[in-house]
CSV table of C-alpha atoms and ligand atoms in Angstrom, one decimal:
chain,number,residue,atom,x,y,z
A,1,GLU,CA,202.7,35.9,133.7
A,2,PRO,CA,200.4,36.8,131.6
A,3,TYR,CA,203.0,40.3,131.0
A,4,ASP,CA,205.4,37.5,128.2
A,5,PHE,CA,201.8,37.8,126.6
A,6,ALA,CA,203.4,40.2,123.9
A,7,GLU,CA,207.4,38.0,123.8
A,8,ARG,CA,205.4,35.0,123.2
A,9,LEU,CA,203.3,35.9,120.2
A,10,ARG,CA,206.7,37.4,119.0
A,11,ALA,CA,208.4,34.2,119.1
A,12,GLY,CA,205.8,32.2,116.9
A,13,GLU,CA,204.5,30.8,120.3
A,14,THR,CA,200.5,30.1,119.5
A,15,ILE,CA,198.2,31.6,121.6
A,16,LEU,CA,194.4,30.8,121.7
A,17,SER,CA,192.2,33.0,123.1
A,18,ALA,CA,188.0,33.0,124.2
A,19,TRP,CA,185.9,35.2,123.0
A,20,SER,CA,184.2,37.0,125.8
A,21,CYS,CA,180.5,38.8,124.9
A,22,LEU,CA,178.8,38.5,128.1
A,23,PRO,CA,179.8,41.3,130.3
A,24,GLY,CA,180.7,41.2,133.7
A,25,ARG,CA,184.0,39.8,134.9
A,26,HIS,CA,182.7,36.7,135.9
A,27,VAL,CA,181.8,34.3,132.7
A,28,ALA,CA,185.0,35.8,131.8
A,29,GLN,CA,187.4,35.0,134.5
A,30,LEU,CA,186.2,30.8,134.6
A,31,LEU,CA,187.2,30.7,131.4
A,32,ALA,CA,190.8,32.0,132.1
A,33,ARG,CA,190.3,29.6,135.2
A,34,ALA,CA,189.4,27.1,132.8
A,35,GLY,CA,192.6,27.3,130.9
A,36,TYR,CA,192.0,29.6,128.2
A,37,PRO,CA,195.6,31.8,128.0
A,38,ALA,CA,194.0,35.0,127.2
A,39,VAL,CA,190.7,36.3,127.1
A,40,THR,CA,188.6,38.9,124.8
A,41,LEU,CA,186.3,41.0,125.4
A,42,ASP,CA,184.5,42.7,123.0
A,43,MET,CA,183.6,46.3,122.9
A,44,GLN,CA,182.6,45.9,119.3
A,45,HIS,CA,179.5,43.2,118.5
A,46,GLY,CA,179.9,42.0,122.6
A,47,GLU,CA,177.8,43.6,124.9
A,48,HIS,CA,181.3,44.9,127.5
A,49,ASP,CA,180.9,48.6,128.3
A,50,PHE,CA,184.4,50.3,129.1
A,51,ALA,CA,182.9,50.0,133.4
A,52,SER,CA,182.7,46.0,132.0
A,53,VAL,CA,186.1,45.7,130.9
A,54,ALA,CA,187.9,47.9,133.5
A,55,ALA,CA,186.1,45.4,136.4
A,56,THR,CA,187.0,42.1,133.8
A,57,ILE,CA,190.6,43.0,133.4
A,58,PRO,CA,192.2,42.1,136.3
A,59,ALA,CA,190.0,39.3,136.6
A,60,ILE,CA,191.0,37.5,133.6
A,61,VAL,CA,194.9,38.6,135.2
A,62,ALA,CA,193.9,37.0,138.7
A,63,ALA,CA,192.9,33.8,136.8
A,64,GLY,CA,196.1,34.0,135.7
A,65,GLY,CA,194.8,34.9,132.1
A,66,THR,CA,195.5,37.7,130.0
A,67,PRO,CA,193.3,40.6,128.9
A,68,VAL,CA,192.6,41.7,125.2
A,69,VAL,CA,190.5,43.8,124.0
A,70,ARG,CA,188.1,44.8,121.1
A,71,VAL,CA,186.9,48.1,120.8
A,72,PRO,CA,184.6,49.5,118.5
A,73,VAL,CA,184.4,50.8,115.0
A,74,GLY,CA,187.1,54.0,115.3
A,75,GLU,CA,186.5,54.3,119.6
A,76,PHE,CA,190.8,54.7,120.0
A,77,ALA,CA,190.3,57.0,122.6
A,78,THR,CA,188.8,53.9,123.9
A,79,ALA,CA,192.2,51.4,123.0
A,80,SER,CA,193.8,53.8,125.3
A,81,ARG,CA,191.3,53.4,127.9
A,82,ALA,CA,191.9,49.8,127.9
A,83,VAL,CA,195.7,49.9,127.9
A,84,ASP,CA,195.5,52.5,130.9
A,85,ALA,CA,193.2,49.3,132.9
A,86,GLY,CA,195.8,46.8,131.9
A,87,ALA,CA,194.8,44.5,128.9
A,88,ALA,CA,197.7,43.8,127.1
A,89,ALA,CA,196.1,44.3,123.5
A,90,VAL,CA,193.5,45.8,121.2
A,91,ILE,CA,192.1,44.8,118.7
A,92,ALA,CA,191.0,47.3,116.3
A,93,PRO,CA,187.9,46.6,113.8
A,94,MET,CA,187.8,47.9,110.3
A,95,ILE,CA,190.7,49.2,110.0
A,96,ASP,CA,191.0,49.6,106.6
A,97,ASP,CA,193.8,52.7,105.1
A,98,VAL,CA,197.0,53.4,107.0
A,99,GLU,CA,195.7,56.3,107.7
A,100,THR,CA,193.5,55.0,110.5
A,101,ALA,CA,195.9,52.1,111.5
A,102,ARG,CA,198.2,54.6,112.4
A,103,ARG,CA,195.5,57.0,114.6
A,104,PHE,CA,194.8,53.8,116.0
A,105,VAL,CA,198.7,53.1,117.0
A,106,ALA,CA,198.7,56.2,118.5
A,107,GLN,CA,196.9,55.8,120.9
A,108,ILE,CA,198.8,52.3,121.9
A,109,LYS,CA,202.1,53.9,121.8
A,110,TYR,CA,203.5,56.2,123.5
A,111,PRO,CA,206.1,58.4,122.4
A,112,PRO,CA,208.5,58.4,119.2
A,113,LEU,CA,206.2,55.9,118.2
A,114,GLY,CA,202.6,57.3,118.9
A,115,GLU,CA,200.9,59.8,121.7
A,116,ARG,CA,199.4,57.7,124.7
A,117,SER,CA,198.9,60.0,126.4
A,118,TRP,CA,200.1,59.3,130.8
A,119,GLY,CA,197.9,57.8,133.1
A,120,PRO,CA,198.7,54.2,133.3
A,121,ALA,CA,198.3,53.6,137.1
A,122,SER,CA,195.7,50.6,136.5
A,123,ALA,CA,198.4,48.5,134.3
A,124,MET,CA,201.2,49.2,136.3
A,125,ALA,CA,199.4,48.1,139.9
A,126,LEU,CA,198.2,44.9,137.6
A,127,ALA,CA,201.4,43.8,136.3
A,128,GLY,CA,203.0,45.0,139.6
A,129,VAL,CA,205.4,47.7,138.3
A,130,THR,CA,206.1,50.9,140.6
A,131,ASP,CA,208.7,52.7,138.3
A,132,PRO,CA,207.0,54.8,135.6
A,133,LEU,CA,210.2,54.8,134.0
A,134,GLY,CA,210.2,51.1,133.8
A,135,TRP,CA,206.9,51.2,132.5
A,136,LEU,CA,207.6,53.8,130.0
A,137,GLU,CA,210.8,52.2,129.2
A,138,THR,CA,208.6,49.2,128.2
A,139,ALA,CA,205.0,49.2,127.3
A,140,ASN,CA,205.9,49.9,124.0
A,141,ARG,CA,206.9,46.4,123.2
A,142,ALA,CA,204.2,45.0,125.9
A,143,THR,CA,201.2,46.6,125.0
A,144,LEU,CA,200.0,45.5,121.2
A,145,ALA,CA,198.1,46.6,118.6
A,146,PHE,CA,196.2,44.6,116.0
A,147,ALA,CA,194.2,46.4,113.3
A,148,MET,CA,191.4,44.0,112.1
A,149,ILE,CA,191.3,43.3,108.5
A,150,GLU,CA,188.3,42.9,107.2
A,151,THR,CA,187.2,44.8,104.3
A,152,ARG,CA,187.9,45.1,100.4
A,153,ALA,CA,190.6,48.6,101.2
A,154,ALA,CA,192.4,46.5,103.9
A,155,PHE,CA,192.7,42.9,102.4
A,156,GLU,CA,194.0,45.6,99.2
A,157,GLY,CA,196.7,47.4,100.8
A,158,ILE,CA,197.3,45.0,103.5
A,159,ASP,CA,201.2,46.0,102.9
A,160,ASP,CA,201.0,49.3,103.0
A,161,ILE,CA,199.0,49.1,106.7
A,162,LEU,CA,201.9,46.5,107.7
A,163,ALA,CA,204.6,49.1,107.2
A,164,VAL,CA,202.2,51.0,109.7
A,165,PRO,CA,205.2,51.4,112.2
A,166,GLY,CA,204.1,49.8,115.9
A,167,LEU,CA,201.3,48.0,114.3
A,168,ASP,CA,202.1,44.9,116.1
A,169,GLY,CA,199.6,43.1,114.7
A,170,VAL,CA,196.9,42.2,111.7
A,171,PHE,CA,193.9,40.6,113.0
A,172,VAL,CA,191.2,38.5,110.1
A,173,GLY,CA,187.8,39.2,110.8
A,174,PRO,CA,186.3,36.4,108.4
A,175,ALA,CA,182.4,37.1,108.5
A,176,ASP,CA,183.1,40.5,107.1
A,177,LEU,CA,185.7,38.9,105.1
A,178,SER,CA,183.9,36.6,103.5
A,179,ILE,CA,181.0,39.4,102.8
A,180,ALA,CA,183.1,42.1,102.0
A,181,LEU,CA,185.4,40.2,98.9
A,182,SER,CA,182.3,38.7,97.7
A,183,ASN,CA,180.3,42.5,97.3
A,184,GLY,CA,177.7,41.0,100.0
A,185,ALA,CA,176.4,38.4,97.9
A,186,HIS,CA,177.3,35.6,101.3
A,187,VAL,CA,178.8,35.2,104.7
A,188,ALA,CA,180.7,32.6,104.1
A,189,PRO,CA,184.0,33.1,107.1
A,190,SER,CA,184.9,29.6,107.0
A,191,ALA,CA,184.5,29.2,103.4
A,192,GLU,CA,187.5,27.8,101.6
A,193,SER,CA,187.6,31.5,99.4
A,194,THR,CA,187.8,33.1,102.5
A,195,HIS,CA,190.5,30.9,104.2
A,196,ALA,CA,192.6,31.1,100.4
A,197,ALA,CA,192.4,35.0,101.2
A,198,ALA,CA,192.9,34.8,104.8
A,199,ALA,CA,196.3,32.9,104.0
A,200,LYS,CA,197.4,35.8,101.8
A,201,ILE,CA,197.2,37.9,105.3
A,202,ALA,CA,198.8,35.7,107.0
A,203,ALA,CA,201.8,34.9,104.2
A,204,ALA,CA,201.8,39.2,104.3
A,205,ALA,CA,202.1,39.4,107.9
A,206,ARG,CA,204.9,37.3,108.5
A,207,ALA,CA,207.2,38.6,105.7
A,208,ALA,CA,206.6,42.2,107.5
A,209,GLY,CA,207.4,40.3,110.8
A,210,ARG,CA,204.2,41.2,112.1
A,211,ILE,CA,202.0,39.0,114.7
A,212,ALA,CA,199.2,36.5,112.4
A,213,GLY,CA,195.7,37.0,114.7
A,214,TYR,CA,192.5,35.4,113.6
A,215,PHE,CA,189.0,35.1,114.5
A,216,ALA,CA,187.9,30.9,114.2
A,217,PRO,CA,184.5,30.1,114.9
A,218,SER,CA,185.3,26.4,114.8
A,219,VAL,CA,188.0,24.0,116.2
A,220,GLU,CA,188.5,23.1,112.0
A,221,ASP,CA,188.9,26.5,111.4
A,222,ALA,CA,191.3,27.0,113.9
A,223,ARG,CA,193.6,24.7,112.9
A,224,THR,CA,193.0,25.9,109.0
A,225,ALA,CA,194.4,29.2,110.6
A,226,GLN,CA,197.4,28.0,112.3
A,227,ALA,CA,198.8,25.5,109.2
A,228,ALA,CA,198.3,29.5,107.5
A,229,GLY,CA,200.2,31.6,109.8
A,230,PHE,CA,197.8,32.7,112.0
A,231,THR,CA,199.2,32.5,116.2
A,232,PHE,CA,197.5,34.9,118.0
A,233,ILE,CA,193.5,32.8,117.5
A,234,SER,CA,190.5,33.0,119.7
A,235,LEU,CA,188.3,30.3,119.4
A,236,GLY,CA,185.3,29.4,121.4
A,237,ILE,CA,182.8,32.6,121.8
A,238,ASP,CA,181.6,33.1,125.9
A,239,ALA,CA,177.4,33.1,124.8
A,240,ALA,CA,177.8,30.5,122.4
A,241,LEU,CA,179.8,28.0,124.2
A,242,ILE,CA,177.0,28.2,127.4
A,243,ALA,CA,174.3,27.8,124.8
A,244,GLU,CA,176.5,24.3,123.6
A,245,ALA,CA,177.4,23.5,126.8
A,246,GLY,CA,173.2,23.3,128.0
A,247,ARG,CA,172.4,21.8,124.6
A,248,ALA,CA,174.3,18.8,125.4
A,249,LYS,CA,173.3,18.5,128.5
A,250,LEU,CA,170.1,18.5,127.5
A,251,ALA,CA,170.2,15.5,125.5
A,252,ALA,CA,172.6,13.8,127.5
A,253,PHE,CA,169.1,13.1,130.2
A,254,GLU,CA,166.8,12.6,127.0
A,255,ALA,CA,170.0,9.8,125.4
A,256,GLY,CA,169.1,8.1,129.3
B,301,3PY,C1,184.3,38.9,111.2
B,301,3PY,O1,184.7,37.7,111.6
B,301,3PY,O2,184.0,39.7,110.7
B,301,3PY,C2,185.0,39.3,113.0
B,301,3PY,O3,184.9,40.5,113.5
B,301,3PY,C3,184.9,38.7,114.5
B,301,3PY,O4,183.8,38.7,115.5
B,302,MG,MG1,184.2,41.6,111.9
């Protein structure tokens, strides 16, 4: 049941997501069929545009997965369109202060929490909801807003950001976080110092009763993140998965 995603995360369950950069529904749908509970469509660094997102969300749901969308920096109108198209959660990158977090949340949540505009026909059809009032009453709980914490300002202001009403969780981008915390000296998403900073974010999120999400570049990173308290964890980028499988196939033949 794709729309119990929010409740499962709130209950503390760990949920893994594939990371989809390749536009079009096929690869994302295959990853949901392969068993990923969630698939995140990346509009920031991946090549999904809105048409691709709108076509891929129902394909993921049809395969039994939960669709999540990462929007480009500052594109909160796109966040609103993503939830109208049926995304169960939206991840907004580079949120570094309370005001920006509020503007993001406003586009995901209906009043009184936010200012989301009415137009959820596609999302309702996907969820099998026909009663508009029923949707209005459940959407704010069922549809999650994640602010990415990956700048120095966000890291330092984490408690204030976590207190923004309607913000369901934070999501750590360890590559940008490592660049920010080293003042541009390195990009080291898997470094111990990055995990140490991330662990503080997870602890703050849990103390605030919010969900902690993490972009894990490897299985080892995912395990470390889980141990630190992260529960919504992306693991496996579509393009990289294909390249890895191709390399393994070629190597297997050569080893013949
Ligand atoms: C980061 O690591 O900065 C990310 O945003 C992951 O995509
Ligand atoms: Mg980033």
